[in-house]
CSV table of C-alpha atoms and ligand atoms in Angstrom, one decimal:
chain,number,residue,atom,x,y,z
O,1,UNK,CA,0.0,-0.2,-0.2
O,2,UNK,CA,1.4,3.2,-1.0
O,3,UNK,CA,1.8,6.0,1.1
O,4,UNK,CA,-1.1,8.8,0.8
O,5,UNK,CA,0.0,11.9,-1.3
O,6,UNK,CA,2.1,9.4,-3.3
O,7,UNK,CA,-1.0,8.8,-5.2
O,8,UNK,CA,-0.6,12.2,-6.5
O,9,UNK,CA,1.4,11.8,-10.3
O,10,UNK,CA,3.2,14.9,-12.6
O,11,UNK,CA,3.0,14.1,-16.4
O,12,UNK,CA,5.5,16.6,-18.3
O,13,UNK,CA,5.2,17.5,-21.5
O,14,UNK,CA,6.6,20.8,-22.1
O,15,UNK,CA,6.6,20.7,-25.6
O,16,UNK,CA,3.2,18.9,-26.4
O,17,UNK,CA,0.4,20.3,-25.1
O,18,UNK,CA,-2.3,17.4,-23.6
O,19,UNK,CA,-5.4,19.5,-23.9
O,20,UNK,CA,-5.3,21.2,-27.0
O,21,UNK,CA,-7.3,20.0,-30.0
O,22,UNK,CA,-4.9,17.6,-32.3
O,23,UNK,CA,-6.7,18.9,-35.3
O,24,UNK,CA,-6.5,22.3,-34.6
O,25,UNK,CA,-3.0,22.8,-33.5
O,26,UNK,CA,0.5,21.6,-34.5
O,27,UNK,CA,0.6,18.3,-32.3
O,28,UNK,CA,1.3,14.8,-33.2
O,29,UNK,CA,1.5,11.4,-31.0
O,30,UNK,CA,3.3,13.1,-27.3
O,31,UNK,CA,0.1,15.2,-27.3
O,32,UNK,CA,-2.2,12.3,-27.9
O,33,UNK,CA,0.2,9.8,-25.4
O,34,UNK,CA,-0.2,12.2,-22.7
O,35,UNK,CA,-3.5,13.0,-22.6
O,36,UNK,CA,-4.6,9.2,-22.9
O,37,UNK,CA,-2.6,8.0,-20.1
O,38,UNK,CA,-3.5,11.0,-17.9
O,39,UNK,CA,-6.7,10.0,-18.4
O,40,UNK,CA,-6.8,6.4,-18.0
O,41,UNK,CA,-4.6,6.8,-14.9
O,42,UNK,CA,-6.8,8.7,-13.4
O,43,UNK,CA,-9.9,6.1,-13.6
O,44,UNK,CA,-7.2,3.6,-11.8
O,45,UNK,CA,-7.5,6.1,-8.7
O,46,UNK,CA,-4.1,8.5,-9.6
O,47,UNK,CA,-4.6,11.9,-9.0
O,48,UNK,CA,-2.9,13.0,-12.6
O,49,UNK,CA,-1.4,16.2,-13.0
O,50,UNK,CA,-0.2,17.1,-16.6
O,51,UNK,CA,2.4,20.0,-17.2
O,52,UNK,CA,3.1,21.8,-20.3
O,53,UNK,CA,4.2,25.6,-21.4
O,54,UNK,CA,2.1,27.9,-22.0
O,55,UNK,CA,2.0,29.2,-26.0
O,56,UNK,CA,-0.7,32.1,-25.9
O,57,UNK,CA,-2.0,34.3,-23.4
O,58,UNK,CA,-5.0,33.8,-24.2
O,59,UNK,CA,-5.1,29.9,-23.1
O,60,UNK,CA,-6.3,28.9,-19.8
O,61,UNK,CA,-3.6,27.9,-17.3
O,62,UNK,CA,-5.6,25.2,-15.8
O,63,UNK,CA,-7.9,22.7,-17.8
O,64,UNK,CA,-9.9,20.0,-15.8
O,65,UNK,CA,-10.3,16.7,-17.7
O,66,UNK,CA,-12.2,15.0,-15.1
O,67,UNK,CA,-12.0,15.6,-10.5
O,68,UNK,CA,-8.8,13.9,-11.0
O,69,UNK,CA,-7.0,14.8,-14.2
O,70,UNK,CA,-6.0,18.3,-15.6
O,71,UNK,CA,-3.5,20.3,-17.4
O,72,UNK,CA,-1.3,23.0,-16.0
O,73,UNK,CA,0.1,25.5,-18.5
O,74,UNK,CA,3.2,26.9,-16.8
O,75,UNK,CA,4.6,29.8,-18.1
O,76,UNK,CA,8.1,29.8,-19.4
O,77,UNK,CA,9.5,31.8,-22.1
O,78,UNK,CA,7.2,34.1,-24.4
O,79,UNK,CA,3.5,33.0,-24.4
O,80,UNK,CA,4.0,32.2,-28.5
O,81,UNK,CA,5.3,29.0,-30.1
O,82,UNK,CA,8.2,27.9,-29.7
O,83,UNK,CA,10.1,25.5,-32.1
O,84,UNK,CA,11.6,22.4,-30.2
O,85,UNK,CA,15.1,23.0,-31.0
O,86,UNK,CA,14.7,26.2,-28.8
O,87,UNK,CA,12.8,25.7,-26.1
O,88,UNK,CA,15.9,24.3,-23.9
O,89,UNK,CA,16.8,28.2,-22.8
O,90,UNK,CA,13.2,28.6,-20.8
O,91,UNK,CA,13.7,25.4,-18.9
O,92,UNK,CA,15.1,27.0,-15.8
O,93,UNK,CA,12.1,28.8,-15.9
O,94,UNK,CA,9.6,25.9,-16.3
O,95,UNK,CA,11.7,24.0,-13.9
O,96,UNK,CA,10.9,27.7,-11.0
O,97,UNK,CA,7.4,28.0,-11.8
O,98,UNK,CA,6.4,23.8,-11.6
O,99,UNK,CA,8.3,24.3,-8.0
O,100,UNK,CA,6.3,27.2,-7.1
O,101,UNK,CA,2.5,25.6,-8.3
O,102,UNK,CA,3.9,22.8,-5.8
O,103,UNK,CA,4.3,25.3,-3.0
O,104,UNK,CA,1.4,26.8,-3.5
O,105,UNK,CA,-1.0,23.7,-4.0
O,106,UNK,CA,0.7,21.9,-1.1
O,107,UNK,CA,1.0,18.8,-3.8
O,108,UNK,CA,3.9,16.7,-3.1
O,109,UNK,CA,3.9,14.4,-6.3
O,110,UNK,CA,6.0,10.9,-6.0
O,111,UNK,CA,6.5,10.0,-9.4
O,112,UNK,CA,7.1,12.2,-12.3
O,113,UNK,CA,6.7,11.2,-15.5
O,114,UNK,CA,8.7,12.8,-18.0
O,115,UNK,CA,8.2,12.8,-21.9
O,116,UNK,CA,10.6,14.0,-24.5
O,117,UNK,CA,14.2,15.1,-24.1
O,118,UNK,CA,13.2,18.5,-23.0
O,119,UNK,CA,11.0,17.0,-20.2
O,120,UNK,CA,13.7,14.5,-19.1
O,121,UNK,CA,16.0,17.4,-18.2
O,122,UNK,CA,12.9,19.2,-16.3
O,123,UNK,CA,12.6,15.7,-14.6
O,124,UNK,CA,16.4,15.8,-13.4
O,125,UNK,CA,16.3,19.2,-12.2
O,126,UNK,CA,13.2,18.3,-9.8
O,127,UNK,CA,15.4,15.0,-8.6
O,128,UNK,CA,17.9,17.5,-7.7
O,129,UNK,CA,15.6,19.6,-5.4
O,130,UNK,CA,13.3,16.6,-4.5
O,131,UNK,CA,15.3,13.7,-3.4
O,132,UNK,CA,11.6,11.3,-2.8
O,133,UNK,CA,11.0,11.9,-6.3
O,134,UNK,CA,11.5,9.2,-9.0
O,135,UNK,CA,11.3,9.6,-12.4
O,136,UNK,CA,9.5,7.9,-14.9
O,137,UNK,CA,10.7,8.9,-18.7
O,138,UNK,CA,9.2,8.2,-22.3
O,139,UNK,CA,11.4,9.6,-24.9
O,140,UNK,CA,8.6,9.5,-28.0
O,141,UNK,CA,12.2,10.2,-30.6
O,142,UNK,CA,15.2,9.1,-29.7
O,143,UNK,CA,18.3,12.1,-31.4
O,144,UNK,CA,20.5,9.3,-31.7
O,145,UNK,CA,18.4,7.7,-34.3
O,146,UNK,CA,17.0,10.6,-35.7
O,147,UNK,CA,20.4,12.6,-36.3
O,148,UNK,CA,21.2,9.4,-38.7
O,149,UNK,CA,18.1,10.3,-40.6
O,150,UNK,CA,18.6,13.9,-41.5
O,151,UNK,CA,21.4,16.2,-43.1
O,152,UNK,CA,20.5,19.6,-40.9
O,153,UNK,CA,22.0,18.7,-37.3
O,154,UNK,CA,20.9,21.2,-35.4
O,155,UNK,CA,22.8,23.2,-32.7
O,156,UNK,CA,21.2,21.5,-29.9
O,157,UNK,CA,22.2,18.3,-30.9
O,158,UNK,CA,25.0,17.7,-28.5
O,159,UNK,CA,23.3,18.9,-25.6
O,160,UNK,CA,20.4,16.7,-26.6
O,161,UNK,CA,22.3,13.5,-26.8
O,162,UNK,CA,24.4,13.9,-23.4
O,163,UNK,CA,20.4,14.6,-21.7
O,164,UNK,CA,19.2,11.4,-22.9
O,165,UNK,CA,22.2,9.3,-22.6
O,166,UNK,CA,22.0,10.9,-18.6
O,167,UNK,CA,18.3,10.3,-18.3
O,168,UNK,CA,18.7,6.4,-19.5
O,169,UNK,CA,21.2,6.0,-16.7
O,170,UNK,CA,19.5,8.1,-13.6
O,171,UNK,CA,16.2,7.8,-14.1
O,172,UNK,CA,14.2,5.0,-11.8
O,173,UNK,CA,12.6,3.8,-14.9
O,174,UNK,CA,12.6,4.6,-19.0
O,175,UNK,CA,9.8,3.4,-20.6
O,176,UNK,CA,10.2,1.3,-24.2
O,177,UNK,CA,7.6,1.8,-26.6
O,178,UNK,CA,8.7,-0.6,-28.5
O,179,UNK,CA,11.1,-3.9,-29.0
O,180,UNK,CA,12.9,-1.7,-31.7
O,181,UNK,CA,13.2,1.6,-29.6
O,182,UNK,CA,14.7,-0.6,-26.8
O,183,UNK,CA,17.2,-2.2,-29.0
O,184,UNK,CA,18.2,1.4,-29.7
O,185,UNK,CA,18.6,2.4,-26.8
O,186,UNK,CA,21.0,-0.1,-25.4
O,187,UNK,CA,22.7,0.2,-29.1
O,188,UNK,CA,23.1,4.1,-29.3
O,189,UNK,CA,22.4,5.5,-25.9
O,190,UNK,CA,24.0,3.6,-22.6
O,191,UNK,CA,23.7,0.3,-21.8
O,192,UNK,CA,23.4,1.4,-18.1
O,193,UNK,CA,19.7,1.8,-16.7
O,194,UNK,CA,16.2,0.0,-15.8
O,195,UNK,CA,14.1,-0.2,-19.3
O,196,UNK,CA,10.8,-1.3,-19.4
O,197,UNK,CA,8.9,-2.3,-22.5
O,198,UNK,CA,5.6,-0.7,-22.5
O,199,UNK,CA,3.2,0.3,-26.2
O,200,UNK,CA,1.4,3.1,-27.2
O,201,UNK,CA,-1.9,2.6,-27.2
O,202,UNK,CA,-5.5,3.8,-28.8
O,203,UNK,CA,-9.1,4.2,-28.0
O,204,UNK,CA,-10.8,0.4,-29.3
O,205,UNK,CA,-14.1,2.0,-28.8
O,206,UNK,CA,-13.8,4.6,-30.8
O,207,UNK,CA,-11.5,3.4,-33.6
O,208,UNK,CA,-13.9,0.7,-35.1
O,209,UNK,CA,-17.3,1.9,-34.4
O,210,UNK,CA,-18.0,3.0,-37.7
O,211,UNK,CA,-18.6,0.2,-40.9
O,212,UNK,CA,-16.7,1.4,-43.9
O,213,UNK,CA,-20.0,1.7,-45.5
O,214,UNK,CA,-21.5,4.5,-43.2
O,215,UNK,CA,-18.3,6.6,-43.2
O,216,UNK,CA,-18.0,6.7,-46.9
O,217,UNK,CA,-21.4,8.2,-46.5
O,218,UNK,CA,-20.5,10.6,-44.2
O,219,UNK,CA,-17.6,11.4,-45.9
O,220,UNK,CA,-19.3,11.7,-49.2
O,221,UNK,CA,-16.7,8.9,-50.7
O,222,UNK,CA,-17.7,6.7,-54.0
O,223,UNK,CA,-18.6,3.3,-52.7
O,224,UNK,CA,-16.5,2.1,-54.9
O,225,UNK,CA,-13.1,3.8,-54.8
O,226,UNK,CA,-10.0,1.8,-53.6
O,227,UNK,CA,-8.8,4.0,-51.3
O,228,UNK,CA,-5.6,4.8,-50.0
O,229,UNK,CA,-5.0,6.6,-46.5
O,230,UNK,CA,-2.2,8.9,-45.0
O,231,UNK,CA,-2.8,11.0,-41.7
O,232,UNK,CA,-0.2,12.5,-39.6
O,233,UNK,CA,1.9,15.7,-39.4
O,234,UNK,CA,3.8,17.3,-42.9
O,235,UNK,CA,7.1,16.6,-42.0
O,236,UNK,CA,9.4,15.7,-44.9
O,237,UNK,CA,10.8,12.7,-42.1
O,238,UNK,CA,6.8,11.2,-42.3
O,239,UNK,CA,7.6,10.1,-46.2
O,240,UNK,CA,4.3,11.5,-47.8
O,241,UNK,CA,6.3,12.2,-50.9
O,242,UNK,CA,7.2,8.3,-51.2
O,243,UNK,CA,3.6,7.6,-50.8
O,244,UNK,CA,2.2,10.2,-53.5
O,245,UNK,CA,5.4,8.9,-56.0
O,246,UNK,CA,3.6,5.1,-55.2
O,247,UNK,CA,0.5,5.6,-55.6
O,248,UNK,CA,1.6,8.0,-58.9
O,249,UNK,CA,2.8,4.5,-60.3
O,250,UNK,CA,0.7,2.4,-59.3
O,251,UNK,CA,-1.0,-0.4,-61.6
O,252,UNK,CA,-4.4,-0.1,-61.0
O,253,UNK,CA,-4.4,3.7,-61.1
O,254,UNK,CA,-5.7,3.3,-65.0
O,255,UNK,CA,-8.3,0.5,-64.3
O,256,UNK,CA,-10.0,1.5,-61.1
O,257,UNK,CA,-11.3,4.9,-59.4
O,258,UNK,CA,-8.3,5.3,-57.1
O,259,UNK,CA,-8.1,7.7,-54.5
O,260,UNK,CA,-5.6,9.2,-52.3
O,261,UNK,CA,-6.3,11.2,-49.0
O,262,UNK,CA,-3.7,12.8,-47.6
O,263,UNK,CA,-4.7,14.0,-44.0
O,264,UNK,CA,-3.3,16.7,-41.5
O,265,UNK,CA,-2.6,19.9,-41.6
O,266,UNK,CA,-0.3,23.4,-41.3
O,267,UNK,CA,-0.2,26.7,-40.7
O,268,UNK,CA,1.1,29.1,-43.0
O,269,UNK,CA,4.2,30.1,-42.6
O,270,UNK,CA,5.4,27.0,-40.3
O,271,UNK,CA,7.5,24.6,-41.3
O,272,UNK,CA,4.9,21.8,-42.0
O,273,UNK,CA,3.2,24.2,-44.4
O,274,UNK,CA,6.3,24.5,-46.3
O,275,UNK,CA,6.0,20.6,-46.9
O,276,UNK,CA,2.7,20.4,-48.0
O,277,UNK,CA,3.4,22.7,-50.4
O,278,UNK,CA,6.3,21.0,-51.1
O,279,UNK,CA,4.2,17.6,-51.5
O,280,UNK,CA,1.4,19.4,-53.9
O,281,UNK,CA,4.0,20.7,-55.8
O,282,UNK,CA,4.3,17.1,-56.8
O,283,UNK,CA,1.3,16.2,-57.1
O,284,UNK,CA,1.1,18.4,-59.5
O,285,UNK,CA,4.3,17.4,-61.4
O,286,UNK,CA,2.9,14.0,-61.7
O,287,UNK,CA,-0.4,15.3,-62.9
O,288,UNK,CA,-2.4,14.0,-60.3
O,289,UNK,CA,-4.8,16.4,-59.0
O,290,UNK,CA,-7.6,14.6,-60.1
O,291,UNK,CA,-7.0,11.8,-57.5
O,292,UNK,CA,-5.4,13.4,-54.6
O,293,UNK,CA,-7.1,15.0,-51.8
O,294,UNK,CA,-6.2,17.2,-49.1
O,295,UNK,CA,-8.4,17.0,-46.2
O,296,UNK,CA,-6.5,19.3,-43.9
O,297,UNK,CA,-6.3,18.4,-39.9
O,298,UNK,CA,-8.7,15.7,-39.1
O,299,UNK,CA,-11.0,16.2,-35.9
O,300,UNK,CA,-11.0,13.5,-33.1
O,301,UNK,CA,-14.6,13.2,-34.1
O,302,UNK,CA,-14.3,12.7,-38.0
O,303,UNK,CA,-10.8,10.5,-37.8
O,304,UNK,CA,-12.5,7.3,-37.3
O,305,UNK,CA,-14.3,7.4,-40.2
O,306,UNK,CA,-11.8,8.4,-42.2
O,307,UNK,CA,-9.9,5.3,-41.4
O,308,UNK,CA,-13.1,3.2,-41.5
O,309,UNK,CA,-13.7,4.4,-45.2
O,310,UNK,CA,-9.8,3.6,-46.4
O,311,UNK,CA,-9.0,0.3,-48.2
O,312,UNK,CA,-5.9,0.7,-46.8
O,313,UNK,CA,-3.5,3.1,-44.6
O,314,UNK,CA,-0.4,3.9,-45.2
O,315,UNK,CA,2.7,4.9,-42.9
O,316,UNK,CA,6.0,5.6,-45.2
O,317,UNK,CA,7.9,7.1,-42.1
O,318,UNK,CA,11.6,6.9,-42.6
O,319,UNK,CA,12.2,6.8,-39.2
O,320,UNK,CA,9.1,6.2,-36.4
O,321,UNK,CA,9.8,4.7,-32.7
O,322,UNK,CA,6.2,3.9,-32.7
O,323,UNK,CA,3.7,5.3,-34.4
O,324,UNK,CA,0.2,5.7,-33.3
O,325,UNK,CA,-1.3,6.1,-36.8
O,326,UNK,CA,-0.6,2.4,-37.8
O,327,UNK,CA,-2.2,1.5,-34.8
O,328,UNK,CA,-5.3,3.6,-35.1
O,329,UNK,CA,-5.8,2.2,-38.7
O,330,UNK,CA,-5.8,-1.5,-37.3
O,331,UNK,CA,-8.4,-0.5,-34.6
O,332,UNK,CA,-10.4,0.4,-37.6
O,333,UNK,CA,-10.0,-2.7,-39.0
O,334,UNK,CA,-7.6,-1.2,-41.9
O,335,UNK,CA,-4.9,-2.7,-43.1
O,336,UNK,CA,-1.7,-1.0,-42.8
O,337,UNK,CA,1.2,-0.9,-45.3
O,338,UNK,CA,4.6,0.6,-43.2
O,339,UNK,CA,8.1,1.3,-43.4
O,340,UNK,CA,9.8,-1.2,-42.7
O,341,UNK,CA,11.6,0.8,-39.7
O,342,UNK,CA,10.9,1.2,-35.6
O,343,UNK,CA,8.1,0.5,-33.5
O,344,UNK,CA,6.1,-0.2,-37.2
O,345,UNK,CA,8.0,-3.2,-37.2
O,346,UNK,CA,6.7,-3.8,-34.0
O,347,UNK,CA,2.7,-3.3,-34.7
O,348,UNK,CA,2.6,-3.8,-38.5
O,349,UNK,CA,2.9,-7.6,-39.1
O,350,UNK,CA,4.1,-8.0,-42.3
O,351,UNK,CA,1.6,-10.6,-44.6
O,352,UNK,CA,-0.8,-10.6,-41.4
O,353,UNK,CA,-2.0,-7.4,-40.7
O,354,UNK,CA,-0.9,-5.3,-43.8
O,355,UNK,CA,2.7,-5.3,-45.2
O,356,UNK,CA,6.1,-3.7,-44.6
O,357,UNK,CA,8.1,-1.8,-47.3
O,358,UNK,CA,11.4,-0.6,-47.5
O,359,UNK,CA,11.4,3.0,-46.3
O,360,UNK,CA,11.5,5.6,-49.1
O,361,UNK,CA,11.2,2.6,-51.5
O,362,UNK,CA,8.1,4.2,-53.9
O,363,UNK,CA,8.3,1.0,-56.3
O,364,UNK,CA,7.7,-1.3,-52.7
O,365,UNK,CA,5.2,0.7,-51.7
O,366,UNK,CA,3.3,1.1,-54.8
O,367,UNK,CA,3.6,-3.1,-55.3
O,368,UNK,CA,2.6,-3.3,-51.8
O,369,UNK,CA,-0.3,-1.0,-52.1
O,370,UNK,CA,-1.5,-2.6,-55.2
O,371,UNK,CA,-1.2,-6.4,-53.6
O,372,UNK,CA,-3.7,-5.4,-50.9
O,373,UNK,CA,-6.3,-3.3,-53.2
O,374,UNK,CA,-6.7,-6.3,-55.4
O,375,UNK,CA,-7.3,-8.3,-53.5
O,376,UNK,CA,-11.1,-7.3,-51.5
O,377,UNK,CA,-10.7,-10.4,-49.3
O,378,UNK,CA,-7.6,-10.4,-48.2
O,379,UNK,CA,-7.9,-7.3,-47.5
O,380,UNK,CA,-11.0,-7.7,-45.3
O,381,UNK,CA,-8.7,-10.9,-43.2
O,382,UNK,CA,-5.9,-8.6,-43.0
O,383,UNK,CA,-8.5,-5.8,-41.3
O,384,UNK,CA,-9.9,-8.3,-39.6
O,385,UNK,CA,-6.5,-9.5,-37.7
O,386,UNK,CA,-5.4,-6.2,-37.4
O,387,UNK,CA,-8.2,-5.0,-35.1
O,388,UNK,CA,-7.6,-8.3,-32.7
O,389,UNK,CA,-4.2,-7.3,-32.8
O,390,UNK,CA,-4.9,-4.4,-31.1
O,391,UNK,CA,-7.3,-5.1,-29.1
O,392,UNK,CA,-4.8,-7.8,-27.4
O,393,UNK,CA,-2.0,-5.8,-27.1
O,394,UNK,CA,-1.9,-1.7,-27.9
O,395,UNK,CA,-5.5,-0.7,-26.1
O,396,UNK,CA,-5.7,2.2,-24.3
O,397,UNK,CA,-6.8,0.7,-20.9
O,398,UNK,CA,-4.0,-2.2,-21.0
O,399,UNK,CA,-1.2,0.2,-21.4
O,400,UNK,CA,-2.7,2.0,-18.4
O,401,UNK,CA,-2.8,-1.0,-16.6
O,402,UNK,CA,0.8,-1.6,-17.4
O,403,UNK,CA,2.2,1.8,-16.1
O,404,UNK,CA,-0.1,1.7,-13.4
O,405,UNK,CA,1.6,-1.6,-12.3
O,406,UNK,CA,5.1,0.3,-12.5
O,407,UNK,CA,3.9,2.9,-10.6
O,408,UNK,CA,2.6,0.9,-7.9
O,409,UNK,CA,6.1,-0.9,-7.9
O,410,UNK,CA,8.2,1.9,-7.7
O,411,UNK,CA,6.1,3.4,-4.4
O,412,UNK,CA,6.3,0.0,-2.6
O,413,UNK,CA,10.2,-0.4,-3.8
O,414,UNK,CA,11.0,3.0,-2.3
O,415,UNK,CA,8.6,2.9,0.7
O,416,UNK,CA,10.4,-0.3,2.1
O,417,UNK,CA,13.4,1.1,1.1
O,418,UNK,CA,12.7,4.1,3.6
O,419,UNK,CA,11.6,1.6,6.0
O,420,UNK,CA,15.2,-0.1,6.2
O,421,UNK,CA,16.8,2.7,6.5
O,422,UNK,CA,14.7,4.3,9.2
O,423,UNK,CA,15.7,0.8,11.3
O,424,UNK,CA,19.0,0.5,10.1
D,1,UDP,N1,-3.5,13.8,-35.9
D,1,UDP,C1,-5.3,13.7,-35.4
D,1,UDP,N2,-5.5,14.8,-36.8
D,1,UDP,C2,-4.6,15.1,-37.9
D,1,UDP,C3,-3.0,14.7,-38.0
D,1,UDP,C4,-2.5,14.1,-36.9
D,1,UDP,O1,-5.4,13.5,-34.8
D,1,UDP,O2,-5.3,15.9,-39.0
D,1,UDP,C5,-2.8,12.5,-34.9
D,1,UDP,C6,-3.2,11.2,-35.5
D,1,UDP,O3,-4.4,10.6,-35.3
D,1,UDP,C7,-2.4,10.2,-34.0
D,1,UDP,C8,-1.1,11.5,-33.6
D,1,UDP,O4,-1.6,12.8,-34.5
D,1,UDP,O5,-2.8,10.4,-33.4
D,1,UDP,C9,0.1,11.7,-34.7
D,1,UDP,O6,1.0,10.4,-34.2
D,1,UDP,P1,1.9,9.2,-34.7
D,1,UDP,O7,2.5,8.4,-33.3
D,1,UDP,O8,1.6,8.7,-35.6
D,1,UDP,O9,3.1,10.4,-35.4
D,1,UDP,P2,3.8,11.3,-34.5
D,1,UDP,O10,3.4,12.8,-34.7
D,1,UDP,O11,4.2,11.5,-33.0
D,1,UDP,O12,5.2,11.9,-35.2
């Protein structure tokens, strides 16, 4: 039994606000993860405070999601959007504000669960000030892997790598979301430190709640069309170019009504806006305007219908530590064609729940997409197996149960440790 007060847990996500609408602001998997984990833990009896950086003066400083789960926005640096690679300078202020909040509210957190390397630094600083505090960390992305896949290494890179190593070696527990991410930590970051494998999850009630026919009627999509679907941030590393070129060389393009939906969004002037313009340029060059649509950011309410309406969902990322989109599609009964990298090798079973193809290989992607689209019966079988795989391994409830158990073990270990030392 843990001591009263230790059931308070702080989730820290400096740059990924769990309370914003994923469909509206620049946001991705980390925002979804923190919000879903927070809400699920609250249902299991934890008092959950999720801390993030305020990015606009119009945002309220506290958002209550349920009586025991809330988002708390701390002011650290400008009340404006700041790119991730420039946030490090404001982290000391974030730590100060966090401490001030704790003093005002009188809450003592037993565990701080940090997300992404920026927050890991915050966690390590807090631990220095509060020795009883235990840190759990989820990376969401590893600098060492990311920098292998990009041409321009930012100035912050060496700081990030050093902090990621220190965190792995000193956090009470690090959560790897896939066996692939765990291998990368061991091979490229450090052989020291405690790693637990707990995957990301998805809402298996929301995804899978609507049939393909209903979804197509709702979205106004031709019931006979072959629909290929992408959703996610517009970032060159997401490999949207590979997908567009693959569909461009699809063999069934000339015989069937083929449609490519590229969901996700952009705000003018931001980096994802540039990538969207670049992709639209490629679509025009390949003369594909008539078969490609850009529905923009897709809201929470519409997302289940898009996944259900699709014949195949494609995740062509150059790298992906986990990749929530793959399991959302699978939960919706839609097979996935994904890059043979990272967490996608864990979620997608090639030949059973979809197909894996080498990253950046548009010919291989075209072949995989065509193989699924040209055999409706096999497609449906892949979709049913995909759904079962998500139910078995990737529901938020299951994931939250594993985290709950992890936290309990940590608190118990500390409790018996403090009894031993007071006896000694
Ligand atoms: N997403 C969304 N609407 C959009 C684009 C993305 O709801 O228009 C969500 C998507 O459903 C998924 C998340 O954003 O839950 C993206 O997570 P993923 O792990 O696939 O990629 P990341 O953004 O973390 O790189």
